[in-house]
mmCIF file of C-alpha atoms and ligand atoms in Angstrom:
data_model
loop_
_atom_site.group_PDB
_atom_site.id
_atom_site.type_symbol
_atom_site.label_atom_id
_atom_site.label_comp_id
_atom_site.label_asym_id
_atom_site.label_seq_id
_atom_site.Cartn_x
_atom_site.Cartn_y
_atom_site.Cartn_z
ATOM 1 C CA VAL A 8 -0.059 -0.016 -0.121
ATOM 2 C CA ARG A 9 1.339 3.359 -1.240
ATOM 3 C CA GLY A 10 1.029 7.525 -1.054
ATOM 4 C CA ALA A 11 -2.356 8.561 -0.387
ATOM 5 C CA ASP A 12 -4.187 5.059 -0.354
ATOM 6 C CA LEU A 13 -1.739 4.189 3.223
ATOM 7 C CA ASN A 14 -4.622 6.974 4.344
ATOM 8 C CA ARG A 15 -7.343 4.855 3.941
ATOM 9 C CA PRO A 16 -7.239 2.338 6.097
ATOM 10 C CA GLU A 17 -10.228 -0.854 5.879
ATOM 11 C CA LEU A 18 -12.545 -0.648 8.918
ATOM 12 C CA ILE A 19 -15.279 -2.251 9.571
ATOM 13 C CA ALA A 20 -17.441 -1.928 12.514
ATOM 14 C CA ASP A 21 -19.290 -4.829 14.178
ATOM 15 C CA GLY A 22 -17.015 -7.014 12.062
ATOM 16 C CA ALA A 23 -16.261 -10.839 12.236
ATOM 17 C CA VAL A 24 -13.850 -13.076 11.192
ATOM 18 C CA ALA A 25 -14.758 -16.563 10.008
ATOM 19 C CA VAL A 26 -11.258 -18.944 10.687
ATOM 20 C CA ASP A 27 -11.026 -22.335 9.437
ATOM 21 C CA ALA A 28 -7.841 -25.074 9.523
ATOM 22 C CA GLY A 29 -5.880 -21.678 10.633
ATOM 23 C CA ARG A 30 -6.661 -19.480 7.513
ATOM 24 C CA ILE A 31 -9.431 -16.792 7.512
ATOM 25 C CA VAL A 32 -12.360 -18.089 5.012
ATOM 26 C CA ALA A 33 -14.458 -15.317 5.770
ATOM 27 C CA VAL A 34 -14.545 -11.711 7.133
ATOM 28 C CA GLY A 35 -17.579 -9.406 7.380
ATOM 29 C CA ASP A 36 -20.300 -8.163 9.518
ATOM 30 C CA SER A 37 -20.678 -10.538 13.026
ATOM 31 C CA THR A 38 -24.360 -10.704 12.471
ATOM 32 C CA ALA A 39 -23.891 -11.931 8.824
ATOM 33 C CA LEU A 40 -21.368 -14.179 10.173
ATOM 34 C CA LEU A 41 -22.794 -15.760 13.106
ATOM 35 C CA ASP A 42 -25.437 -16.827 10.697
ATOM 36 C CA ARG A 43 -23.305 -18.200 7.843
ATOM 37 C CA TYR A 44 -21.323 -20.039 10.451
ATOM 38 C CA ASP A 45 -21.825 -22.916 12.870
ATOM 39 C CA GLY A 46 -18.421 -22.065 14.909
ATOM 40 C CA GLU A 47 -16.780 -24.818 17.058
ATOM 41 C CA ARG A 48 -16.101 -21.356 19.122
ATOM 42 C CA VAL A 49 -16.541 -18.009 19.035
ATOM 43 C CA VAL A 50 -14.651 -15.613 20.669
ATOM 44 C CA ASP A 51 -16.300 -12.384 21.786
ATOM 45 C CA ALA A 52 -14.242 -9.233 21.131
ATOM 46 C CA SER A 53 -17.113 -6.971 21.751
ATOM 47 C CA GLY A 54 -16.121 -3.471 22.232
ATOM 48 C CA ARG A 55 -12.245 -4.082 20.889
ATOM 49 C CA LEU A 56 -10.161 -3.376 18.242
ATOM 50 C CA VAL A 57 -9.368 -6.841 15.972
ATOM 51 C CA THR A 58 -6.545 -6.132 13.733
ATOM 52 C CA PRO A 59 -4.006 -8.421 11.355
ATOM 53 C CA GLY A 60 -0.689 -9.645 13.880
ATOM 54 C CA LEU A 61 2.021 -6.953 13.908
ATOM 55 C CA VAL A 62 5.179 -7.675 11.372
ATOM 56 C CA ASP A 63 8.708 -7.066 12.371
ATOM 57 C CA PRO A 64 10.339 -7.094 9.471
ATOM 58 C CA HIS A 65 14.333 -6.316 11.074
ATOM 59 C CA THR A 66 15.203 -7.901 14.118
ATOM 60 C CA HIS A 67 18.847 -9.057 15.489
ATOM 61 C CA LEU A 68 17.232 -11.584 18.519
ATOM 62 C CA VAL A 69 20.393 -13.688 18.629
ATOM 63 C CA HIS A 70 22.695 -11.912 20.636
ATOM 64 C CA GLY A 71 24.144 -12.111 24.755
ATOM 65 C CA GLY A 72 24.541 -9.371 26.801
ATOM 66 C CA THR A 73 23.529 -5.958 26.769
ATOM 67 C CA ARG A 74 25.428 -2.108 26.178
ATOM 68 C CA HIS A 75 23.634 -0.048 28.863
ATOM 69 C CA GLU A 76 26.899 1.063 29.921
ATOM 70 C CA GLN A 77 27.655 3.079 26.625
ATOM 71 C CA TRP A 78 24.883 4.382 26.359
ATOM 72 C CA GLY A 79 24.561 5.531 29.741
ATOM 73 C CA ARG A 80 27.326 7.925 28.266
ATOM 74 C CA SER A 81 26.793 8.650 25.229
ATOM 75 C CA ILE A 82 23.444 10.826 25.854
ATOM 76 C CA LEU A 83 25.442 12.283 28.145
ATOM 77 C CA GLY A 84 27.150 13.718 25.443
ATOM 78 C CA LEU A 85 30.583 11.841 26.824
ATOM 79 C CA PRO A 86 33.350 9.559 24.968
ATOM 80 C CA THR A 87 31.853 6.304 23.882
ATOM 81 C CA ASP A 88 33.411 3.277 21.638
ATOM 82 C CA SER A 89 32.676 4.049 18.368
ATOM 83 C CA LEU A 90 29.385 1.795 16.485
ATOM 84 C CA ARG A 91 31.576 -0.453 14.915
ATOM 85 C CA ASP A 92 33.169 -1.214 18.719
ATOM 86 C CA GLY A 93 29.885 -0.954 19.877
ATOM 87 C CA ILE A 94 28.685 -4.136 17.901
ATOM 88 C CA GLY A 95 32.471 -5.459 18.519
ATOM 89 C CA ASP A 96 31.082 -5.771 22.177
ATOM 90 C CA THR A 97 28.012 -7.599 21.265
ATOM 91 C CA VAL A 98 30.240 -9.797 19.326
ATOM 92 C CA ARG A 99 32.407 -10.378 22.036
ATOM 93 C CA LYS A 100 29.714 -11.258 24.471
ATOM 94 C CA THR A 101 27.642 -13.130 22.255
ATOM 95 C CA ARG A 102 30.472 -15.482 20.999
ATOM 96 C CA GLU A 103 30.911 -16.142 24.700
ATOM 97 C CA ALA A 104 27.285 -17.126 25.402
ATOM 98 C CA SER A 105 26.431 -20.829 25.122
ATOM 99 C CA SER A 106 23.757 -22.121 22.225
ATOM 100 C CA GLU A 107 21.797 -23.149 25.812
ATOM 101 C CA GLU A 108 21.350 -19.130 26.685
ATOM 102 C CA LEU A 109 21.150 -17.562 22.834
ATOM 103 C CA HIS A 110 18.096 -19.923 22.551
ATOM 104 C CA ARG A 111 16.489 -19.365 25.714
ATOM 105 C CA ASP A 112 16.613 -15.171 25.222
ATOM 106 C CA LEU A 113 15.876 -15.848 21.589
ATOM 107 C CA LEU A 114 12.511 -18.034 22.894
ATOM 108 C CA GLY A 115 12.299 -15.298 26.219
ATOM 109 C CA ARG A 116 12.521 -12.540 23.375
ATOM 110 C CA LEU A 117 10.115 -13.824 21.137
ATOM 111 C CA ASP A 118 7.371 -14.761 23.748
ATOM 112 C CA ALA A 119 7.698 -10.546 24.827
ATOM 113 C CA MET A 120 6.550 -9.703 21.472
ATOM 114 C CA LEU A 121 3.980 -11.867 20.973
ATOM 115 C CA ALA A 122 2.491 -10.238 23.992
ATOM 116 C CA HIS A 123 3.076 -6.915 22.650
ATOM 117 C CA GLY A 124 1.277 -8.260 19.140
ATOM 118 C CA THR A 125 3.957 -9.428 17.150
ATOM 119 C CA THR A 126 3.275 -12.620 15.116
ATOM 120 C CA THR A 127 5.826 -12.566 12.352
ATOM 121 C CA VAL A 128 9.674 -11.356 13.007
ATOM 122 C CA GLU A 129 12.537 -11.599 10.669
ATOM 123 C CA THR A 130 16.023 -11.673 12.411
ATOM 124 C CA LYS A 131 19.592 -11.994 11.658
ATOM 125 C CA SER A 132 22.866 -13.170 12.586
ATOM 126 C CA GLY A 133 25.580 -11.544 12.604
ATOM 127 C CA TYR A 134 27.381 -11.037 16.016
ATOM 128 C CA GLY A 135 29.320 -14.029 15.215
ATOM 129 C CA LEU A 136 31.401 -13.231 12.042
ATOM 130 C CA SER A 137 33.854 -15.628 11.518
ATOM 131 C CA ALA A 138 32.180 -19.077 10.084
ATOM 132 C CA PRO A 139 31.934 -21.446 12.759
ATOM 133 C CA ALA A 140 30.066 -18.743 14.846
ATOM 134 C CA GLU A 141 27.669 -17.069 12.456
ATOM 135 C CA ARG A 142 26.515 -20.765 11.558
ATOM 136 C CA ARG A 143 26.010 -20.966 15.381
ATOM 137 C CA LEU A 144 23.729 -17.819 15.375
ATOM 138 C CA LEU A 145 21.503 -19.311 12.642
ATOM 139 C CA ASP A 146 21.608 -22.993 14.029
ATOM 140 C CA VAL A 147 20.020 -21.530 17.348
ATOM 141 C CA VAL A 148 17.459 -19.002 15.249
ATOM 142 C CA ASP A 149 16.358 -22.964 12.600
ATOM 143 C CA SER A 150 16.025 -24.977 15.917
ATOM 144 C CA VAL A 151 13.190 -22.350 18.141
ATOM 145 C CA ARG A 152 9.749 -23.672 17.592
ATOM 146 C CA HIS A 153 7.624 -20.689 18.738
ATOM 147 C CA PRO A 154 4.287 -19.438 17.708
ATOM 148 C CA VAL A 155 5.823 -16.455 16.203
ATOM 149 C CA GLU A 156 6.271 -17.016 12.507
ATOM 150 C CA VAL A 157 10.346 -16.892 12.647
ATOM 151 C CA VAL A 158 12.136 -15.720 9.132
ATOM 152 C CA SER A 159 15.683 -15.841 9.017
ATOM 153 C CA THR A 160 18.268 -13.924 7.401
ATOM 154 C CA TYR A 161 22.238 -14.757 7.041
ATOM 155 C CA LEU A 162 24.176 -11.569 8.188
ATOM 156 C CA GLY A 163 27.757 -12.216 7.622
ATOM 157 C CA ALA A 164 28.637 -8.699 5.874
ATOM 158 C CA HIS A 165 27.336 -6.822 8.975
ATOM 159 C CA VAL A 166 30.753 -4.653 9.688
ATOM 160 C CA MET A 167 33.897 -5.387 9.071
ATOM 161 C CA PRO A 168 35.558 -7.249 12.371
ATOM 162 C CA PRO A 169 38.297 -5.481 13.430
ATOM 163 C CA ASP A 170 40.700 -8.326 12.800
ATOM 164 C CA PHE A 171 40.282 -8.097 9.015
ATOM 165 C CA ALA A 172 40.156 -3.918 9.017
ATOM 166 C CA ASP A 173 43.747 -4.104 6.431
ATOM 167 C CA ARG A 174 42.024 -7.453 4.518
ATOM 168 C CA ARG A 175 38.460 -6.598 3.626
ATOM 169 C CA GLU A 176 38.848 -8.761 0.421
ATOM 170 C CA ALA A 177 39.504 -12.029 2.710
ATOM 171 C CA TYR A 178 36.695 -10.641 5.070
ATOM 172 C CA VAL A 179 34.398 -10.339 1.789
ATOM 173 C CA ASP A 180 35.886 -13.298 0.441
ATOM 174 C CA GLN A 181 34.679 -15.524 4.159
ATOM 175 C CA VAL A 182 31.091 -14.008 3.627
ATOM 176 C CA VAL A 183 30.742 -15.481 0.065
ATOM 177 C CA ALA A 184 32.035 -19.242 0.898
ATOM 178 C CA GLN A 185 29.468 -19.493 3.666
ATOM 179 C CA LEU A 186 26.826 -18.447 1.515
ATOM 180 C CA PRO A 187 26.115 -22.284 0.644
ATOM 181 C CA GLU A 188 25.999 -23.483 4.023
ATOM 182 C CA ALA A 189 23.569 -20.451 5.010
ATOM 183 C CA ARG A 190 21.297 -20.426 2.196
ATOM 184 C CA ARG A 191 20.319 -24.073 4.089
ATOM 185 C CA PHE A 192 19.033 -22.146 7.407
ATOM 186 C CA ALA A 193 18.099 -18.390 5.818
ATOM 187 C CA GLU A 194 15.902 -16.865 3.279
ATOM 188 C CA PHE A 195 17.831 -14.010 3.108
ATOM 189 C CA CYS A 196 20.876 -12.576 3.155
ATOM 190 C CA ASP A 197 20.925 -8.818 4.567
ATOM 191 C CA ILE A 198 24.307 -7.111 3.555
ATOM 192 C CA CYS A 199 25.495 -3.637 5.504
ATOM 193 C CA CYS A 200 26.232 -0.599 2.777
ATOM 194 C CA ASP A 201 26.684 1.907 5.113
ATOM 195 C CA PRO A 202 30.017 3.941 6.291
ATOM 196 C CA VAL A 203 30.438 1.279 9.251
ATOM 197 C CA GLY A 204 29.633 -1.838 6.639
ATOM 198 C CA PHE A 205 30.785 -2.425 2.815
ATOM 199 C CA THR A 206 31.292 -0.103 0.104
ATOM 200 C CA PRO A 207 28.652 -0.707 -2.998
ATOM 201 C CA ASP A 208 31.246 -3.038 -4.906
ATOM 202 C CA GLU A 209 31.965 -4.995 -1.983
ATOM 203 C CA CYS A 210 28.022 -5.620 -1.095
ATOM 204 C CA ARG A 211 27.783 -6.186 -5.153
ATOM 205 C CA ARG A 212 29.926 -9.378 -4.778
ATOM 206 C CA ILE A 213 28.085 -10.669 -2.225
ATOM 207 C CA SER A 214 24.836 -10.084 -3.004
ATOM 208 C CA ALA A 215 25.746 -11.362 -6.726
ATOM 209 C CA ALA A 216 27.349 -14.540 -5.254
ATOM 210 C CA ALA A 217 23.969 -14.935 -2.601
ATOM 211 C CA GLN A 218 21.409 -14.486 -5.588
ATOM 212 C CA ALA A 219 22.794 -17.267 -7.758
ATOM 213 C CA LEU A 220 21.907 -18.956 -4.824
ATOM 214 C CA GLY A 221 18.417 -18.409 -4.772
ATOM 215 C CA PHE A 222 19.255 -15.996 -1.645
ATOM 216 C CA LYS A 223 16.910 -12.840 -1.332
ATOM 217 C CA ILE A 224 18.457 -9.654 -0.874
ATOM 218 C CA ARG A 225 18.271 -6.873 2.499
ATOM 219 C CA VAL A 226 20.023 -3.883 2.846
ATOM 220 C CA HIS A 227 21.622 -2.421 5.689
ATOM 221 C CA GLY A 228 21.500 0.977 3.806
ATOM 222 C CA ASP A 229 22.877 4.876 4.437
ATOM 223 C CA GLN A 230 22.496 4.909 8.275
ATOM 224 C CA ASN A 231 26.012 6.169 9.306
ATOM 225 C CA GLY A 232 27.025 8.105 6.411
ATOM 226 C CA PRO A 233 25.465 8.683 2.143
ATOM 227 C CA ALA A 234 26.700 5.520 1.323
ATOM 228 C CA GLY A 235 24.837 4.294 -1.476
ATOM 229 C CA GLY A 236 23.242 1.839 0.412
ATOM 230 C CA ALA A 237 19.535 3.065 -1.099
ATOM 231 C CA GLU A 238 20.676 3.085 -5.147
ATOM 232 C CA PHE A 239 22.788 -0.114 -4.437
ATOM 233 C CA ALA A 240 19.322 -1.957 -3.179
ATOM 234 C CA VAL A 241 17.196 -0.891 -5.856
ATOM 235 C CA GLU A 242 19.725 -2.188 -8.616
ATOM 236 C CA VAL A 243 19.662 -5.677 -6.885
ATOM 237 C CA GLY A 244 16.609 -5.677 -6.553
ATOM 238 C CA ALA A 245 16.831 -5.828 -2.638
ATOM 239 C CA SER A 246 13.537 -7.030 -0.679
ATOM 240 C CA SER A 247 14.337 -4.158 1.922
ATOM 241 C CA VAL A 248 16.278 -1.419 2.421
ATOM 242 C CA ASP A 249 16.442 -0.204 6.287
ATOM 243 C CA HIS A 250 17.742 2.617 7.936
ATOM 244 C CA LEU A 251 17.898 5.292 5.547
ATOM 245 C CA GLU A 252 18.974 8.310 7.724
ATOM 246 C CA TYR A 253 21.523 9.735 4.581
ATOM 247 C CA VAL A 254 18.601 8.400 2.283
ATOM 248 C CA SER A 255 19.609 10.772 -1.021
ATOM 249 C CA ASP A 256 17.371 12.728 -3.063
ATOM 250 C CA ARG A 257 18.651 10.295 -5.831
ATOM 251 C CA ALA A 258 17.465 6.967 -4.208
ATOM 252 C CA ILE A 259 14.019 8.697 -3.063
ATOM 253 C CA ALA A 260 13.280 9.685 -6.215
ATOM 254 C CA MET A 261 14.297 5.102 -7.919
ATOM 255 C CA LEU A 262 12.366 3.637 -4.666
ATOM 256 C CA ARG A 263 9.054 5.896 -6.045
ATOM 257 C CA ASP A 264 7.196 2.590 -7.320
ATOM 258 C CA CYS A 265 9.659 0.384 -6.509
ATOM 259 C CA ALA A 266 9.197 -2.923 -4.859
ATOM 260 C CA THR A 267 12.051 -2.712 -2.634
ATOM 261 C CA ALA A 268 10.509 -1.162 0.718
ATOM 262 C CA ALA A 269 12.225 1.456 2.250
ATOM 263 C CA VAL A 270 12.012 0.111 6.169
ATOM 264 C CA LEU A 271 12.412 3.332 8.639
ATOM 265 C CA LEU A 272 13.348 2.341 11.845
ATOM 266 C CA PRO A 273 12.121 5.192 14.565
ATOM 267 C CA GLY A 274 13.166 3.124 18.042
ATOM 268 C CA VAL A 275 16.721 3.964 16.688
ATOM 269 C CA THR A 276 16.292 7.581 16.227
ATOM 270 C CA TYR A 277 14.551 7.561 19.645
ATOM 271 C CA HIS A 278 17.327 5.389 21.125
ATOM 272 C CA LEU A 279 20.396 7.506 19.550
ATOM 273 C CA MET A 280 18.186 10.950 20.235
ATOM 274 C CA ASP A 281 18.799 11.683 16.963
ATOM 275 C CA LEU A 282 16.332 14.602 17.296
ATOM 276 C CA VAL A 283 17.696 16.070 20.564
ATOM 277 C CA PRO A 284 20.649 18.300 21.103
ATOM 278 C CA THR A 285 23.617 16.439 22.946
ATOM 279 C CA PRO A 286 24.755 18.897 25.783
ATOM 280 C CA GLY A 287 28.306 19.304 25.794
ATOM 281 C CA ASP A 288 28.351 19.133 22.002
ATOM 282 C CA PRO A 289 29.390 22.798 20.601
ATOM 283 C CA THR A 290 26.489 22.510 18.086
ATOM 284 C CA TRP A 291 24.209 21.400 21.084
ATOM 285 C CA SER A 292 21.969 23.460 19.735
ATOM 286 C CA ARG A 293 20.971 21.061 16.873
ATOM 287 C CA PRO A 294 20.276 17.562 17.145
ATOM 288 C CA LYS A 295 21.768 15.386 14.575
ATOM 289 C CA HIS A 296 18.671 14.454 12.293
ATOM 290 C CA PRO A 297 16.372 17.470 12.660
ATOM 291 C CA ASP A 298 15.349 16.676 8.937
ATOM 292 C CA LEU A 299 14.485 13.135 9.499
ATOM 293 C CA ALA A 300 10.976 13.952 9.354
ATOM 294 C CA VAL A 301 10.892 15.509 6.359
ATOM 295 C CA LYS A 302 12.474 13.475 4.964
ATOM 296 C CA PHE A 303 10.801 9.914 5.248
ATOM 297 C CA ARG A 304 7.695 12.282 4.884
ATOM 298 C CA ARG A 305 8.744 12.419 1.341
ATOM 299 C CA LEU A 306 9.567 9.169 0.683
ATOM 300 C CA VAL A 307 6.233 8.092 1.548
ATOM 301 C CA ASP A 308 4.441 11.209 -0.110
ATOM 302 C CA SER A 309 6.554 9.547 -3.114
ATOM 303 C CA GLY A 310 4.993 6.367 -3.359
ATOM 304 C CA ALA A 311 7.584 4.422 -2.261
ATOM 305 C CA LEU A 312 6.740 1.101 -0.184
ATOM 306 C CA VAL A 313 7.379 2.185 2.877
ATOM 307 C CA ALA A 314 7.486 -0.288 6.480
ATOM 308 C CA LEU A 315 8.644 0.099 9.705
ATOM 309 C CA ALA A 316 9.970 -2.629 12.082
ATOM 310 C CA THR A 317 11.691 -2.344 15.888
ATOM 311 C CA ASP A 318 15.866 -2.822 14.361
ATOM 312 C CA TYR A 319 15.471 -4.980 18.151
ATOM 313 C CA ASN A 320 19.393 -5.166 19.327
ATOM 314 C CA PRO A 321 20.908 -4.819 22.549
ATOM 315 C CA GLY A 322 22.623 -1.382 21.132
ATOM 316 C CA THR A 323 20.860 1.425 19.247
ATOM 317 C CA SER A 324 17.397 0.405 19.707
ATOM 318 C CA PRO A 325 16.659 -2.402 22.386
ATOM 319 C CA THR A 326 12.582 -2.841 22.101
ATOM 320 C CA LEU A 327 10.673 -5.912 20.821
ATOM 321 C CA SER A 328 7.267 -4.135 21.070
ATOM 322 C CA MET A 329 6.040 -3.393 16.905
ATOM 323 C CA GLN A 330 3.742 -1.302 19.295
ATOM 324 C CA MET A 331 6.410 1.344 20.899
ATOM 325 C CA ILE A 332 7.760 1.393 17.272
ATOM 326 C CA MET A 333 4.142 2.573 16.022
ATOM 327 C CA GLN A 334 3.675 4.694 18.745
ATOM 328 C CA LEU A 335 7.254 6.107 18.094
ATOM 329 C CA ALA A 336 6.115 6.469 14.235
ATOM 330 C CA ALA A 337 4.056 8.876 15.416
ATOM 331 C CA ARG A 338 5.599 11.044 17.566
ATOM 332 C CA LEU A 339 8.921 11.536 15.973
ATOM 333 C CA TYR A 340 8.043 10.872 12.081
ATOM 334 C CA ARG A 341 4.866 12.597 11.996
ATOM 335 C CA LEU A 342 2.948 9.733 10.175
ATOM 336 C CA THR A 343 -0.872 9.129 9.947
ATOM 337 C CA TYR A 344 -2.429 6.683 11.552
ATOM 338 C CA GLY A 345 -3.663 4.801 8.893
ATOM 339 C CA GLU A 346 -0.015 5.236 7.478
ATOM 340 C CA ILE A 347 1.208 3.741 10.567
ATOM 341 C CA TRP A 348 -1.189 0.430 9.900
ATOM 342 C CA HIS A 349 -0.352 -0.256 6.415
ATOM 343 C CA LEU A 350 3.508 -0.054 7.509
ATOM 344 C CA SER A 351 3.710 -2.420 10.105
ATOM 345 C CA THR A 352 1.145 -4.997 8.598
ATOM 346 C CA ILE A 353 0.833 -5.615 5.070
ATOM 347 C CA ASN A 354 3.872 -3.368 4.276
ATOM 348 C CA ALA A 355 6.210 -4.820 6.266
ATOM 349 C CA ALA A 356 4.825 -8.328 5.299
ATOM 350 C CA ALA A 357 5.701 -7.015 1.962
ATOM 351 C CA SER A 358 8.993 -6.229 2.589
ATOM 352 C CA LEU A 359 9.542 -10.187 4.029
ATOM 353 C CA ASP A 360 7.796 -11.554 1.021
ATOM 354 C CA ARG A 361 5.093 -13.003 2.797
ATOM 355 C CA HIS A 362 1.989 -9.854 1.557
ATOM 356 C CA ASP A 363 -0.156 -13.225 0.425
ATOM 357 C CA GLN A 364 0.291 -15.078 3.884
ATOM 358 C CA VAL A 365 0.007 -12.064 6.364
ATOM 359 C CA GLY A 366 -0.096 -8.949 6.886
ATOM 360 C CA SER A 367 -3.926 -8.112 6.588
ATOM 361 C CA LEU A 368 -7.653 -9.647 7.341
ATOM 362 C CA GLU A 369 -8.251 -11.266 3.905
ATOM 363 C CA VAL A 370 -9.912 -14.890 2.947
ATOM 364 C CA GLY A 371 -7.115 -17.412 2.716
ATOM 365 C CA LYS A 372 -4.336 -15.901 4.713
ATOM 366 C CA GLN A 373 -3.126 -17.196 7.472
ATOM 367 C CA ALA A 374 -5.600 -16.124 10.816
ATOM 368 C CA ASP A 375 -3.160 -13.580 12.893
ATOM 369 C CA LEU A 376 -5.126 -12.068 14.572
ATOM 370 C CA VAL A 377 -4.364 -9.417 17.469
ATOM 371 C CA VAL A 378 -7.857 -8.552 19.535
ATOM 372 C CA TRP A 379 -6.537 -5.118 21.594
ATOM 373 C CA ALA A 380 -8.243 -3.588 24.682
ATOM 374 C CA VAL A 381 -9.136 -0.622 22.952
ATOM 375 C CA PRO A 382 -11.926 -0.026 20.835
ATOM 376 C CA SER A 383 -10.351 2.315 18.057
ATOM 377 C CA HIS A 384 -7.068 1.736 15.285
ATOM 378 C CA GLU A 385 -6.060 5.290 16.481
ATOM 379 C CA LEU A 386 -5.932 4.403 20.296
ATOM 380 C CA VAL A 387 -3.142 2.251 19.682
ATOM 381 C CA ILE A 388 -0.810 4.625 18.574
ATOM 382 C CA ASN A 389 -2.691 7.720 20.779
ATOM 383 C CA GLN A 390 -1.455 5.602 23.787
ATOM 384 C CA PHE A 391 1.540 4.855 24.713
ATOM 385 C CA GLY A 392 3.980 2.991 27.406
ATOM 386 C CA VAL A 393 1.491 0.460 27.870
ATOM 387 C CA ASN A 394 0.562 -2.440 26.614
ATOM 388 C CA LEU A 395 -2.449 -2.582 24.905
ATOM 389 C CA VAL A 396 -2.872 -6.312 23.355
ATOM 390 C CA HIS A 397 -5.763 -7.914 24.630
ATOM 391 C CA SER A 398 -5.161 -11.428 23.185
ATOM 392 C CA VAL A 399 -2.743 -12.771 20.183
ATOM 393 C CA VAL A 400 -4.490 -15.418 17.715
ATOM 394 C CA LYS A 401 -1.818 -16.953 15.819
ATOM 395 C CA GLY A 402 -2.852 -19.640 12.915
ATOM 396 C CA GLY A 403 -6.526 -19.641 14.027
ATOM 397 C CA ALA A 404 -5.052 -20.695 17.791
ATOM 398 C CA VAL A 405 -5.026 -18.092 20.613
ATOM 399 C CA VAL A 406 -1.522 -17.879 21.684
ATOM 400 C CA HIS A 407 -1.186 -15.166 24.434
ATOM 401 C CA ARG A 408 -4.181 -13.761 26.529
ATOM 402 C CA ARG A 409 -3.471 -10.630 29.115
ATOM 403 C CA ASP A 410 -2.505 -10.945 32.355
ATOM 404 C CA GLU A 411 -5.717 -9.572 33.659
ATOM 405 C CA ARG A 412 -4.612 -8.609 37.203
ATOM 406 C CA THR A 413 -2.028 -6.295 35.551
ATOM 407 C CA ALA A 414 -4.687 -5.296 32.688
ATOM 408 C CA LEU A 415 -6.227 -1.704 32.377
ATOM 409 C CA ARG A 416 -9.456 -1.816 33.107
ATOM 410 C CA ASP A 417 -11.681 -1.532 29.797
ATOM 411 C CA THR A 418 -13.584 1.539 30.772
ATOM 412 C CA GLU A 419 -10.415 3.531 30.787
ATOM 413 C CA PHE A 420 -10.854 3.404 26.919
ATOM 414 C CA TRP A 421 -14.389 2.177 26.552
ATOM 415 C CA PRO A 422 -16.767 4.128 29.563
ATOM 416 C CA GLU A 423 -19.691 2.592 27.970
ATOM 417 C CA ALA A 424 -18.249 -1.128 28.510
ATOM 418 C CA ARG A 425 -20.247 -2.648 31.494
ATOM 419 C CA PRO A 426 -19.312 -5.996 32.957
ATOM 420 C CA ARG A 427 -20.232 -9.258 30.878
HETATM 421 ZN ZN1 LIG B 510 19.722 -3.685 11.767
#
């Protein structure tokens, strides 16, 4: 969904969804559907919003440790490790963690995502950066069994490991050499086309080898400087290019009507405080990216296929909640209710090549639904900081219910609510 259509969410008042064998068989008026179907089980969502499950198309869920110490210094403008050293710190902690710990933590993170309404998630390797360490991360993702569908991405080309700093070509060789093995686990190959990552020429070498093996491509593009990341992504027909803080005008024009999705990551903007001046910095009165909302507005209005994601990772976006991301997208990028819902459901699914399976409530699709504790789609974005999920249905099964002891009362949002 693109451009002005983003502001036309399709809403059904007093609606219902009929599900059979995990698939949606009808969507429409409650009374009509209750007449037509003799449901084995009826879930009463009276007074509540029901939406497609949220899709999170960019995360780094498998890692060891946190980076809260560096972050605590950086928000005060004190010297910290560079971003590269920041990722290096996570690489060290990830290599030290046992596979059992990584597996357990991954399950815990998926539980938290599900509880906040996410039913499909993409996750990347990339904190191993050696062939055996990357293989282990892909293995951990491959072995996980959880109601949230996990899409696996190989991100050997995340950053240049410090021990390869003067041997860049040798590291690219290593990434390319691992592609056949990684293909057994991963559907996508992500490449970081960024000043801290790889040059467009290095990226082209990796993408050509990956595409020859049947990988679809994702790109970390232009986060830390203009690097031609978005141009590279469009050129190779990538499924997505993510970040885009330094996206060029030329790339915005290229992304118009293009199949490559532009995935925006407001969790990073928020956590790195890109819109807030840094005390102590001589240029303190100017935030790093004062124009992000203007740039992303042009991207959305131009007709690009735009999506949202958490970019969950311990350094630059430690949130598992797509709800939080939707709330931030309004406040930081000034996107509208309708835009944000499309960007977090059907467009996020399209960036993962799953728009015919998930991301909207349509006949034939997987029955992935979120029942919200609020009566309208606007309230999910207007409120913030409290989990508004009532329950989650994945493939037709209720897989999560809120804890009634801690949940807000319905009357908070729906004054006419009466105990039933
Ligand atoms: Zn990322």
